[in-house]
mmCIF file with all atom_site columns, C-alpha atoms in Angstrom:
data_model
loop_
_atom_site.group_PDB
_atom_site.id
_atom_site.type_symbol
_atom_site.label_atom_id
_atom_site.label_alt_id
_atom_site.label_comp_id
_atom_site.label_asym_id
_atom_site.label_entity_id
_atom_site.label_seq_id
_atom_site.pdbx_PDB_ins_code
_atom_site.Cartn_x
_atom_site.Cartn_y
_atom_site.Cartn_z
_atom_site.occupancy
_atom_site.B_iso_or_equiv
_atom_site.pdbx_formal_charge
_atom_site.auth_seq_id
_atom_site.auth_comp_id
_atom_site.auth_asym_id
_atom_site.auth_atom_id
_atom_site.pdbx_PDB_model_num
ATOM 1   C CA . UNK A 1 1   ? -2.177  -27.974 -3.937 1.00 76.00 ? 1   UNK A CA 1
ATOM 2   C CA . UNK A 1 2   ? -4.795  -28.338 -6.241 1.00 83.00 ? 2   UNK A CA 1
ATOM 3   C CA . UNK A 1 3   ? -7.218  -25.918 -8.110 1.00 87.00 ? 3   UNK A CA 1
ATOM 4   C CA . UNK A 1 4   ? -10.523 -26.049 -5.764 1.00 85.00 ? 4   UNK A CA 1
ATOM 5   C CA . UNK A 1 5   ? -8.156  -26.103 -2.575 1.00 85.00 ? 5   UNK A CA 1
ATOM 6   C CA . UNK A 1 6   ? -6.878  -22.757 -4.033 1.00 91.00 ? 6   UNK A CA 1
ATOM 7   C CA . UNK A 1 7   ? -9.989  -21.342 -5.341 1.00 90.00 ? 7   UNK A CA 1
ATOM 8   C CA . UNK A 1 8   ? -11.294 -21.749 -1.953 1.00 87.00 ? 8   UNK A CA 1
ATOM 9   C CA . UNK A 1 9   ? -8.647  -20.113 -0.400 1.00 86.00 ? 9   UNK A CA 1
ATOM 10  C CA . UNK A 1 10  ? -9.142  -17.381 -2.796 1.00 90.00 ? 10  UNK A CA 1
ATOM 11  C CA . UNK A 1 11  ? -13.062 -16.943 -1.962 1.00 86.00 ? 11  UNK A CA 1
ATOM 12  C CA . UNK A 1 12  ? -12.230 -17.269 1.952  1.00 82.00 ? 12  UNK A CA 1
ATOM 13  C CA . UNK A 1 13  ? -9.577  -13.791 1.572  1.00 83.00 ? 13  UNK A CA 1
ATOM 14  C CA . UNK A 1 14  ? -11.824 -11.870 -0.369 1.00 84.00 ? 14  UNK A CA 1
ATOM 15  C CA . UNK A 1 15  ? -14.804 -12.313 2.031  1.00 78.00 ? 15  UNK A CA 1
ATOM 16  C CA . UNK A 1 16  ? -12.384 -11.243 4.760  1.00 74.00 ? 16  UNK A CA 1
ATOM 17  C CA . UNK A 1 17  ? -11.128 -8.025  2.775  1.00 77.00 ? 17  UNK A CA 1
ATOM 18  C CA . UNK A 1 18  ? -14.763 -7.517  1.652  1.00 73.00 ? 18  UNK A CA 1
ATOM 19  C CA . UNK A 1 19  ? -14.864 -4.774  4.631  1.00 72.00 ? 19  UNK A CA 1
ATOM 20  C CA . UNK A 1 20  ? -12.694 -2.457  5.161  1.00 74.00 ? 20  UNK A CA 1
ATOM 21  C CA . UNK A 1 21  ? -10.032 -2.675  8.492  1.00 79.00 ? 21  UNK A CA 1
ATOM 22  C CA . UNK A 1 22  ? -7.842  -0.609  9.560  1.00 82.00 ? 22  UNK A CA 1
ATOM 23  C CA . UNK A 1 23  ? -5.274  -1.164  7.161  1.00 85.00 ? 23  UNK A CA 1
ATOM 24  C CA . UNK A 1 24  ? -7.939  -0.361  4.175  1.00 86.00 ? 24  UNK A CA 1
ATOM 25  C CA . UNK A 1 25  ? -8.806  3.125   6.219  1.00 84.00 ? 25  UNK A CA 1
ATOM 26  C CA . UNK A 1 26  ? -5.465  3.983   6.822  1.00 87.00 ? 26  UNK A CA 1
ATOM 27  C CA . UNK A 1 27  ? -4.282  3.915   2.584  1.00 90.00 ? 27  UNK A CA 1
ATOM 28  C CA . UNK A 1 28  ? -7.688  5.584   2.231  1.00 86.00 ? 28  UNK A CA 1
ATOM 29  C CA . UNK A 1 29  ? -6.446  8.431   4.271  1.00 83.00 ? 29  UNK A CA 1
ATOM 30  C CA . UNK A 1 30  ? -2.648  8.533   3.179  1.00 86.00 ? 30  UNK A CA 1
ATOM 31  C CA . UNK A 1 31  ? -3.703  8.428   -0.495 1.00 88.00 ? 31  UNK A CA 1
ATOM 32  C CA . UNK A 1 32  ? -6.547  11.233  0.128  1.00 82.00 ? 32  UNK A CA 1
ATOM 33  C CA . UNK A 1 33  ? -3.357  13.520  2.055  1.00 81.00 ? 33  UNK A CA 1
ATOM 34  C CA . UNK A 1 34  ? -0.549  12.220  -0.460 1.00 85.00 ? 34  UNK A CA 1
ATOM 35  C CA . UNK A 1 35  ? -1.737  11.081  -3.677 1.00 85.00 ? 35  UNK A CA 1
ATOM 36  C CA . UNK A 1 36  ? -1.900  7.284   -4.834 1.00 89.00 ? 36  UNK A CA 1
ATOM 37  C CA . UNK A 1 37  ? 1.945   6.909   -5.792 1.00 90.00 ? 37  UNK A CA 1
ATOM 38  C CA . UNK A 1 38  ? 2.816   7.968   -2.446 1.00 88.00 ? 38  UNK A CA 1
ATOM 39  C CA . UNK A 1 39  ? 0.554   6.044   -0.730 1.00 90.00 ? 39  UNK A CA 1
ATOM 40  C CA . UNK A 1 40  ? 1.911   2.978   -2.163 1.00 94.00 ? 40  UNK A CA 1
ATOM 41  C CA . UNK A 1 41  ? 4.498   3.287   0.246  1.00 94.00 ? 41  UNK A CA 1
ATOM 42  C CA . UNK A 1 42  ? 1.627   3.015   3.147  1.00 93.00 ? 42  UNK A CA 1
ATOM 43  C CA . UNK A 1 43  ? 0.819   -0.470  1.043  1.00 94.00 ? 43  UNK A CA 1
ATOM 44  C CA . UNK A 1 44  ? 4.117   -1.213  1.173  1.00 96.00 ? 44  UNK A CA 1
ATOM 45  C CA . UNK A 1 45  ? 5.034   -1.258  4.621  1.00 94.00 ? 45  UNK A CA 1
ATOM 46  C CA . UNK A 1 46  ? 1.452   -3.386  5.131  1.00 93.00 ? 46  UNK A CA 1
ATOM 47  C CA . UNK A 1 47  ? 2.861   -5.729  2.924  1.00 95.00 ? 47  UNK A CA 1
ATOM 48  C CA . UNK A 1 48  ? 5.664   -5.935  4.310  1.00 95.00 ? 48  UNK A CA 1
ATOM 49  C CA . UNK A 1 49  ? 4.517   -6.662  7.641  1.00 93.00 ? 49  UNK A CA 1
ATOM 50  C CA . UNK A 1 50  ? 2.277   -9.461  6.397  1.00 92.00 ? 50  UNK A CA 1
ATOM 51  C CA . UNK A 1 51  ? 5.169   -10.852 5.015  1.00 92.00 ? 51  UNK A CA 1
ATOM 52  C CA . UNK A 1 52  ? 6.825   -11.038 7.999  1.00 90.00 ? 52  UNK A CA 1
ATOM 53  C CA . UNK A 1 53  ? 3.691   -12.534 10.129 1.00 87.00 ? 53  UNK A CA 1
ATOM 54  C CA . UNK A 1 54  ? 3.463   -15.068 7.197  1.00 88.00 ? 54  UNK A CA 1
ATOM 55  C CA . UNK A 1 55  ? 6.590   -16.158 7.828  1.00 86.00 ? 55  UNK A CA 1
ATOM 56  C CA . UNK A 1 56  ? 6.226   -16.235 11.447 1.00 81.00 ? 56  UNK A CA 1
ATOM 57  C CA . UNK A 1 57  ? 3.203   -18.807 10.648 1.00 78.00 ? 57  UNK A CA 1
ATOM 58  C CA . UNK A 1 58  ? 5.314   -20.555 8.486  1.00 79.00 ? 58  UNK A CA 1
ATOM 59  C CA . UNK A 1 59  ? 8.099   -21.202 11.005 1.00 80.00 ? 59  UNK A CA 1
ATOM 60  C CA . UNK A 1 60  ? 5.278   -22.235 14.074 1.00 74.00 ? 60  UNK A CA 1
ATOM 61  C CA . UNK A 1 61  ? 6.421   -18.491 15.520 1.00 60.00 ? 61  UNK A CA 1
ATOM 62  C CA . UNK A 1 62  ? 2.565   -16.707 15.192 1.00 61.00 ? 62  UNK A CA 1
ATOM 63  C CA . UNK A 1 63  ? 0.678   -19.496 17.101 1.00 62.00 ? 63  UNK A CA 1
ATOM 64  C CA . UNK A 1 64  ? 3.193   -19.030 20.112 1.00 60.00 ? 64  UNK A CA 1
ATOM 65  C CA . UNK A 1 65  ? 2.824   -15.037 19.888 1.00 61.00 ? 65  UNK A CA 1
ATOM 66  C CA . UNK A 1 66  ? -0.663  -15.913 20.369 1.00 60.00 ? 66  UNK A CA 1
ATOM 67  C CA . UNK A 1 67  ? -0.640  -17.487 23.138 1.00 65.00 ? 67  UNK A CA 1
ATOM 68  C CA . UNK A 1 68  ? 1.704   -15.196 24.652 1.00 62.00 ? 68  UNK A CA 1
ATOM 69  C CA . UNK A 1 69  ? -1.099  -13.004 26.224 1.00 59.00 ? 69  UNK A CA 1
ATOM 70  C CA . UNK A 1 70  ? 0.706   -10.193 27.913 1.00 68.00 ? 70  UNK A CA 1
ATOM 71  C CA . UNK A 1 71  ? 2.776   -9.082  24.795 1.00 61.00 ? 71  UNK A CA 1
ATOM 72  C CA . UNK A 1 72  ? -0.042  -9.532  22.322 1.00 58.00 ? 72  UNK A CA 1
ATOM 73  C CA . UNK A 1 73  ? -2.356  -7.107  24.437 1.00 68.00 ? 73  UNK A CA 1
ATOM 74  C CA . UNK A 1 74  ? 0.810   -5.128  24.621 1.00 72.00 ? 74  UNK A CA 1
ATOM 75  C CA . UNK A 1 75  ? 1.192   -4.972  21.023 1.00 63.00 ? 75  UNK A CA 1
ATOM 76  C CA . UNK A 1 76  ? -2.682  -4.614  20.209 1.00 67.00 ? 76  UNK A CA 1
ATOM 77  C CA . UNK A 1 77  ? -3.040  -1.278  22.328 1.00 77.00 ? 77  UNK A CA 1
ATOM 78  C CA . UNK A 1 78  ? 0.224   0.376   20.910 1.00 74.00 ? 78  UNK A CA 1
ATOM 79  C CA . UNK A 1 79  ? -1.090  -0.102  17.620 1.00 66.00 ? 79  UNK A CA 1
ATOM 80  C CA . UNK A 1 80  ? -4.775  1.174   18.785 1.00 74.00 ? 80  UNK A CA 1
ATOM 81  C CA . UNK A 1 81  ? -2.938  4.619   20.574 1.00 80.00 ? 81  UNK A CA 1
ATOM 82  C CA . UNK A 1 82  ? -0.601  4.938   17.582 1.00 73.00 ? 82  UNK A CA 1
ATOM 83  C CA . UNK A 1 83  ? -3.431  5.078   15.100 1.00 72.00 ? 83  UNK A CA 1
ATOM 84  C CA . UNK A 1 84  ? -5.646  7.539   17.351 1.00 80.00 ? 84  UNK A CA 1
ATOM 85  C CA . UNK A 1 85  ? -2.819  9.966   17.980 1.00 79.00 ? 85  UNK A CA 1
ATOM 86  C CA . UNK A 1 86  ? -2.180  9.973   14.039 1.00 74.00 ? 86  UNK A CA 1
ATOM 87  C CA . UNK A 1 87  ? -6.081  10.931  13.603 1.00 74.00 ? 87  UNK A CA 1
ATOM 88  C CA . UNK A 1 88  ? -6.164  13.725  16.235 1.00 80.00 ? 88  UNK A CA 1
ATOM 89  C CA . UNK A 1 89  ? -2.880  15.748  14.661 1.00 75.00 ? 89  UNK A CA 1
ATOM 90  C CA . UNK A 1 90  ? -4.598  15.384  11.000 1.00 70.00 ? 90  UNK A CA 1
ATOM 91  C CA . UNK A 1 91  ? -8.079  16.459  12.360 1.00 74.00 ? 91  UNK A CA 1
ATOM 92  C CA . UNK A 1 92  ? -6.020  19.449  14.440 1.00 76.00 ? 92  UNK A CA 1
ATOM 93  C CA . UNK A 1 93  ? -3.880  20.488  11.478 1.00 70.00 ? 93  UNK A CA 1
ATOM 94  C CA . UNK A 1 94  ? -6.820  20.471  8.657  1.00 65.00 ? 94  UNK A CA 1
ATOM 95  C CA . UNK A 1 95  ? -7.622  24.111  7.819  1.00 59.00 ? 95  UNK A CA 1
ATOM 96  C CA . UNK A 1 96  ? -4.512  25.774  9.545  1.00 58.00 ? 96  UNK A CA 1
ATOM 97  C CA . UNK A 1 97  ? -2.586  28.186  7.113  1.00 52.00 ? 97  UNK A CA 1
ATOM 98  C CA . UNK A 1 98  ? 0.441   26.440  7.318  1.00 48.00 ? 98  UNK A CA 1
ATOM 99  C CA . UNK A 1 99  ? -1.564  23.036  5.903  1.00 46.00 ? 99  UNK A CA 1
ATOM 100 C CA . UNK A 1 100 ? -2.255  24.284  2.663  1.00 46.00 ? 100 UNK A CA 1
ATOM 101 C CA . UNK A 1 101 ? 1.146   24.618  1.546  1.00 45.00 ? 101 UNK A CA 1
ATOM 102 C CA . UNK A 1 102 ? 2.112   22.040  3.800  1.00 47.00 ? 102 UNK A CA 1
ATOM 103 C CA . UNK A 1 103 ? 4.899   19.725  2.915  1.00 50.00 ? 103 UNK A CA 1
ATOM 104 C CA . UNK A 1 104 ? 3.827   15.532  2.240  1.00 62.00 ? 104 UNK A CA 1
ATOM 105 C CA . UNK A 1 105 ? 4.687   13.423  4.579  1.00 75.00 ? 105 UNK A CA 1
ATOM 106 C CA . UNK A 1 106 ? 7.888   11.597  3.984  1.00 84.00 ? 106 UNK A CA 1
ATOM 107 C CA . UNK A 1 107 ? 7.659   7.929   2.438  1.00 87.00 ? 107 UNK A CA 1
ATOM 108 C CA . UNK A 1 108 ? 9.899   6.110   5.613  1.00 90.00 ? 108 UNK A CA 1
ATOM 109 C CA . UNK A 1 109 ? 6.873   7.708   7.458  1.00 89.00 ? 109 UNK A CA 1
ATOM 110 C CA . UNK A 1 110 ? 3.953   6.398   5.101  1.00 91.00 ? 110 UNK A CA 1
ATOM 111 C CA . UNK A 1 111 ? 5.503   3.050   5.374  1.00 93.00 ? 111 UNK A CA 1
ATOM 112 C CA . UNK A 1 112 ? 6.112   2.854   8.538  1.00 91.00 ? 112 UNK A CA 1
ATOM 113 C CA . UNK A 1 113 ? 2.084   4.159   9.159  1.00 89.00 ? 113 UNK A CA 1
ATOM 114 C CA . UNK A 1 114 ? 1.492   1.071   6.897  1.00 91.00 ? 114 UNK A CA 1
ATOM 115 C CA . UNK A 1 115 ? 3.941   -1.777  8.575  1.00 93.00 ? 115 UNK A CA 1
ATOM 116 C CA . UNK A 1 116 ? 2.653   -1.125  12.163 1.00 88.00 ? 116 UNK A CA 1
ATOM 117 C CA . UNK A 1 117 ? -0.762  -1.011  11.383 1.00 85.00 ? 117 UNK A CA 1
ATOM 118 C CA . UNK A 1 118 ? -1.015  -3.991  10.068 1.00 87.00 ? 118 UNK A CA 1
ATOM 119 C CA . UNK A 1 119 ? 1.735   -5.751  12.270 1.00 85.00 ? 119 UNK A CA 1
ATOM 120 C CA . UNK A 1 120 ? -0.736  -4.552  15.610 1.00 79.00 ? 120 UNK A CA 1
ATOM 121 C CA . UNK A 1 121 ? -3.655  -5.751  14.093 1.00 72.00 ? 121 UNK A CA 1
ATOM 122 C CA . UNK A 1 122 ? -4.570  -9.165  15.861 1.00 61.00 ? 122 UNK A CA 1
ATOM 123 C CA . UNK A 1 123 ? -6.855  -10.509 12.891 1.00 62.00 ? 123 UNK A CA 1
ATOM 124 C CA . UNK A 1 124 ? -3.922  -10.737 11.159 1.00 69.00 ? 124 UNK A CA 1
ATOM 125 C CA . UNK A 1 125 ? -1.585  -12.294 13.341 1.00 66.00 ? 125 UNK A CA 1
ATOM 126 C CA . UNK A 1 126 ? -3.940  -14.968 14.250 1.00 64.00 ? 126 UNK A CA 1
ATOM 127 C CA . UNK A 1 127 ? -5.676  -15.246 11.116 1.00 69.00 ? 127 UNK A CA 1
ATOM 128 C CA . UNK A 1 128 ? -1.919  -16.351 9.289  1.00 79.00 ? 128 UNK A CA 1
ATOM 129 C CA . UNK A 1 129 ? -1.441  -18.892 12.354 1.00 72.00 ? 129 UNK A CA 1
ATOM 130 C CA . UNK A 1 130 ? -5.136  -20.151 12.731 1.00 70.00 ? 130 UNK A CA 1
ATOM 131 C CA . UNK A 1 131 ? -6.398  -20.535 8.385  1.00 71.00 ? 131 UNK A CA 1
ATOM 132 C CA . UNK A 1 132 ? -2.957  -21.758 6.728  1.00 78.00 ? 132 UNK A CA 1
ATOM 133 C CA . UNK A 1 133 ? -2.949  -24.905 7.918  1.00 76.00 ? 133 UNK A CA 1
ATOM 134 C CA . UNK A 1 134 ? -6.645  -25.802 6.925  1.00 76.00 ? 134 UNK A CA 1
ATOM 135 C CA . UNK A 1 135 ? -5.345  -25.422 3.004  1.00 81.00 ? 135 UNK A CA 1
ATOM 136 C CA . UNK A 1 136 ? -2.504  -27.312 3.374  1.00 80.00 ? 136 UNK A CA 1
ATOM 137 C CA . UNK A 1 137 ? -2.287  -30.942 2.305  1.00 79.00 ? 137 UNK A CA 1
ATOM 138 C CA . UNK A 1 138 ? -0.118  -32.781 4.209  1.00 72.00 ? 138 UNK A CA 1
ATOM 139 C CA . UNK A 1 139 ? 0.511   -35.054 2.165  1.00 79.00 ? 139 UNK A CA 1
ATOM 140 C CA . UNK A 1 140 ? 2.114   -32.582 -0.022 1.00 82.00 ? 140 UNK A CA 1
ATOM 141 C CA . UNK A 1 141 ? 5.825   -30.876 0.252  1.00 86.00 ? 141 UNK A CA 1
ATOM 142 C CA . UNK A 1 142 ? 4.783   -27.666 3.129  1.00 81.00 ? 142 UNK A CA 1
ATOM 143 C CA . UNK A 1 143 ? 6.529   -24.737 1.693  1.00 85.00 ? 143 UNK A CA 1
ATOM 144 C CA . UNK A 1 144 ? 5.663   -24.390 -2.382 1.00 89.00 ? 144 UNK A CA 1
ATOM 145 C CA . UNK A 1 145 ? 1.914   -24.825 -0.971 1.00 87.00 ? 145 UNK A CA 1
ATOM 146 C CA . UNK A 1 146 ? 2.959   -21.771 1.700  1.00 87.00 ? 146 UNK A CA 1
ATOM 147 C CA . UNK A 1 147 ? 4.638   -19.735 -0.635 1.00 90.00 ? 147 UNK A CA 1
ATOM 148 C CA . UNK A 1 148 ? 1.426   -20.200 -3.051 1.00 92.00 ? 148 UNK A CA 1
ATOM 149 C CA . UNK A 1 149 ? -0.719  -19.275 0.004  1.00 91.00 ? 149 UNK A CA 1
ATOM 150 C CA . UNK A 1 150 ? 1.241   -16.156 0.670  1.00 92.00 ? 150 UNK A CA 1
ATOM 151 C CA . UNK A 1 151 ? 1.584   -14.762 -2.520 1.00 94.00 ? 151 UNK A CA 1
ATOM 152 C CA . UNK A 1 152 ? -2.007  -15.163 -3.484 1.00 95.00 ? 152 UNK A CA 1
ATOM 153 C CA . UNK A 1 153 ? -2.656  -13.143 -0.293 1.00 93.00 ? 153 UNK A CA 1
ATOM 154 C CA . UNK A 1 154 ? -0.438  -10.359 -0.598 1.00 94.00 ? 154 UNK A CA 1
ATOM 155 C CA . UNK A 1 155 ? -1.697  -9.873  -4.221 1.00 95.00 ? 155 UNK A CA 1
ATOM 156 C CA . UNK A 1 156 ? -5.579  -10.041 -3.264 1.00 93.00 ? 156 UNK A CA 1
ATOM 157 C CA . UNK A 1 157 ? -4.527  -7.398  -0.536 1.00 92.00 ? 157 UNK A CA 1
ATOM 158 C CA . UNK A 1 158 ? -2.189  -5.177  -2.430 1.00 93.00 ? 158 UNK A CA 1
ATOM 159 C CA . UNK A 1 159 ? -5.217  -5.224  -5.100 1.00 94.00 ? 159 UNK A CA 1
ATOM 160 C CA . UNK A 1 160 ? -7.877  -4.185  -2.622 1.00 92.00 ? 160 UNK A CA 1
ATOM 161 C CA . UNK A 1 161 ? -5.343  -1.496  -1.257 1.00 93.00 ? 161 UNK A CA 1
ATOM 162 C CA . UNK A 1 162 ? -4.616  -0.142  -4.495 1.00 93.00 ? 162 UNK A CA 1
ATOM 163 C CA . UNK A 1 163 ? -8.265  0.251   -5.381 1.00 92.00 ? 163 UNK A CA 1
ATOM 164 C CA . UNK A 1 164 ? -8.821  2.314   -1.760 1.00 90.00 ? 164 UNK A CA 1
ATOM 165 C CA . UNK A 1 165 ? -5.951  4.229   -2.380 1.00 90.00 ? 165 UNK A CA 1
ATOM 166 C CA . UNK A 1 166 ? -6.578  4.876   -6.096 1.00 91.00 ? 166 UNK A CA 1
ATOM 167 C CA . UNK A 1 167 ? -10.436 5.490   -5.430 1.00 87.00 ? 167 UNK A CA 1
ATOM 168 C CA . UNK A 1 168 ? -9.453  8.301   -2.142 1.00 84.00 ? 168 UNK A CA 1
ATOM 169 C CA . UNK A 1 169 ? -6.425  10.143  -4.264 1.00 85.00 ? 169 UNK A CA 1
ATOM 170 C CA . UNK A 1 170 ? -9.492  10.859  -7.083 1.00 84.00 ? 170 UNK A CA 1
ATOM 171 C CA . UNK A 1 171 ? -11.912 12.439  -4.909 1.00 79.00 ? 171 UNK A CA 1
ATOM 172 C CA . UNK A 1 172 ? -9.229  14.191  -3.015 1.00 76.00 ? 172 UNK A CA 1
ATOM 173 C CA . UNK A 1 173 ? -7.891  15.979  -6.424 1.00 74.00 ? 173 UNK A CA 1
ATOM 174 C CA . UNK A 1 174 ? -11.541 17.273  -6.913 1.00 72.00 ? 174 UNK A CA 1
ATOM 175 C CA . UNK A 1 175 ? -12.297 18.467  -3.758 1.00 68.00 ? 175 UNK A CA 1
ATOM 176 C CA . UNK A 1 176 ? -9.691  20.902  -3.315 1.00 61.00 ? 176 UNK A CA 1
ATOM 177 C CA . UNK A 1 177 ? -9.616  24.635  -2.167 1.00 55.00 ? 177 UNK A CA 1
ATOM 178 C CA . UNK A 1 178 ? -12.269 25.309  0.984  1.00 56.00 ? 178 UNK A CA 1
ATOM 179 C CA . UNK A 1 179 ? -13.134 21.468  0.637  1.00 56.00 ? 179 UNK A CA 1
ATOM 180 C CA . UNK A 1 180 ? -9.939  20.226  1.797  1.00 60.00 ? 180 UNK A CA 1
ATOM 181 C CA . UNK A 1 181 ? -9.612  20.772  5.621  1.00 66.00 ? 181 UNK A CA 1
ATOM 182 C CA . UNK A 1 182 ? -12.818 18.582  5.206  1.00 63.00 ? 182 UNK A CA 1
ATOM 183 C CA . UNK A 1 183 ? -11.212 15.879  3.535  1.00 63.00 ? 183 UNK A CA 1
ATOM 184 C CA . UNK A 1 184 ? -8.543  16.071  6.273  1.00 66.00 ? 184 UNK A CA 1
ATOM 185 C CA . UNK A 1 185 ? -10.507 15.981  8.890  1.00 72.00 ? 185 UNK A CA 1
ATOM 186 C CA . UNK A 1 186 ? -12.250 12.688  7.248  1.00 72.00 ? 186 UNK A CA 1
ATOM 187 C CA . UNK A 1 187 ? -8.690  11.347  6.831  1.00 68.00 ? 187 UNK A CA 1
ATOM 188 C CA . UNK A 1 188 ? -8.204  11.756  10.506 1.00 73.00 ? 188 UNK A CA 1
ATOM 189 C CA . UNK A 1 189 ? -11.625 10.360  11.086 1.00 78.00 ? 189 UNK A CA 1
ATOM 190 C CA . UNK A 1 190 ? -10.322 7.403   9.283  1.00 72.00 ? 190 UNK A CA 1
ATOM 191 C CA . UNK A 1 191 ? -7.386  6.543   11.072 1.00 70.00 ? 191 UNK A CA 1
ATOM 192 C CA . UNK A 1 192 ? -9.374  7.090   14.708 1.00 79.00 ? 192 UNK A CA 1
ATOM 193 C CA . UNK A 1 193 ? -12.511 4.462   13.274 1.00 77.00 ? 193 UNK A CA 1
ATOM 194 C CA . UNK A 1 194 ? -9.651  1.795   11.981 1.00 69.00 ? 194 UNK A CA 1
ATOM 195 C CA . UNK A 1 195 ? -8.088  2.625   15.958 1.00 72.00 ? 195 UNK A CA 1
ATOM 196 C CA . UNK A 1 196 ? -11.496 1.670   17.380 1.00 77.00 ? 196 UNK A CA 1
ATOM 197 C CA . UNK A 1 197 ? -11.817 -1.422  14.915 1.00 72.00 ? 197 UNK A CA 1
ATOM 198 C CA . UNK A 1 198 ? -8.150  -2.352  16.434 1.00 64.00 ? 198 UNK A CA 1
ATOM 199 C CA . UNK A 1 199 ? -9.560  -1.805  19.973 1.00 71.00 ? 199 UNK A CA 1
ATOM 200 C CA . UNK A 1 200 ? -12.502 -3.762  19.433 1.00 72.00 ? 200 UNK A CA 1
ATOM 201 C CA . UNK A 1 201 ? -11.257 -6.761  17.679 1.00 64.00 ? 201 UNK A CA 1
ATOM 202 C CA . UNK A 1 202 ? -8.437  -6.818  20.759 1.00 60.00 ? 202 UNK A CA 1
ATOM 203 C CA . UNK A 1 203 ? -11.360 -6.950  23.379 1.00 65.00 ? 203 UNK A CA 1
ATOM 204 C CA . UNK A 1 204 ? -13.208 -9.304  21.339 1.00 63.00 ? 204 UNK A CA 1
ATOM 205 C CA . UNK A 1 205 ? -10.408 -11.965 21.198 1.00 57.00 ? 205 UNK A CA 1
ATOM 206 C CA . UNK A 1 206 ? -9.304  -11.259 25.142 1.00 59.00 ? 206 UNK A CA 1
ATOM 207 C CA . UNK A 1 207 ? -13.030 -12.277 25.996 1.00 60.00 ? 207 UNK A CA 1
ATOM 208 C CA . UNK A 1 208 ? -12.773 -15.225 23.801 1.00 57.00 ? 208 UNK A CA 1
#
């Protein structure tokens, strides 16, 4: 693969991750609720998962998922109620008594918030399938340019999550006393908005 193929690549994932998605709101509201080192577990279990779909497009799995209409909406909408009903219980629990003292939520949990985000998310899954392929040279042995592909994604996103997560666990540590069912309730906000973006980007594609 050569140096402009790359650099391209590089420029195409950063315009993608220039917004934030669902993903980027959830760490924002895990690292706000549990501090940046625990919210690297959140990270975690979206890198993970984008691992896995990687590998999927590697192996010609992810194009047939996408085509297989039924389980993809299937998927789509778990992922959109899963993400809603975690925004309701931390809107409902900011400001109760018990919340102030209450105990962080475990790091399975955080990275299992993370992995089915991001594994529900159909940008990803068809983005993987769909954009590989256009930076890799035929002519070339498939799997070092793959494996150079994937890695430069998961850094550029485990970057980009670090900064959300870094960026939410500093404000959160400064706004703490009668500020923080606040900053709960914007958590929860979070994870409801990156349910709609799910929900949106799954009718968008079904229309398509």
């Amino acid at each position: 693969m050569s140096f402009d193929i790359w650099t391209t690549y590089v420029v195409t994932v950063l315009l993608m991750m220039a917004t934030p998605g669902p993903s980027q709101l959830l760490m924002l509201s895990n690292s706000a609720a549990n501090g940046l080192r625990r919210g690297m577990f959140t990270a975690a279990g979206d890198l993970t998962a984008n691992s896995l779909q990687m590998l999927a497009a590697g192996l010609g799995l992810a194009a047939l998922i996408a085509t297989s209409g039924t389980a993809l909406t299937i998927i789509k909408w778990l992922g959109v109620a899963y993400l809603v009903f975690l925004g309701f219980r931390q809107i409902l629990k900011a400001g109760a008594p018990s919340s102030r003292n209450a105990v962080w939520t475990s790091r399975n949990a955080l990275w299992m918030q993370g992995f089915i985000t991001s594994a529900t998310n159909p940008k990803a899954v068809v983005f993987f399938a769909a954009l590989f392929p256009l930076f890799i040279d035929g002519a070339l042995p498939f799997w070092p340019q793959f494996a150079t592909l994937s890695a430069t994604y998961l850094v550029i996103d485990g970057i980009f999550l670090i900064a959300y997560g870094g960026c939410a666990s500093w404000l959160a540590r400064r706004l703490q006393g009668t500020a923080k069912p606040w900053l709960d309730r914007i958590g929860g906000s979070f994870l409801i908005l990156a349910a709609v973006l799910l929900g949106l980007k799954s009718l968008r594609t079904a229309s398509q």
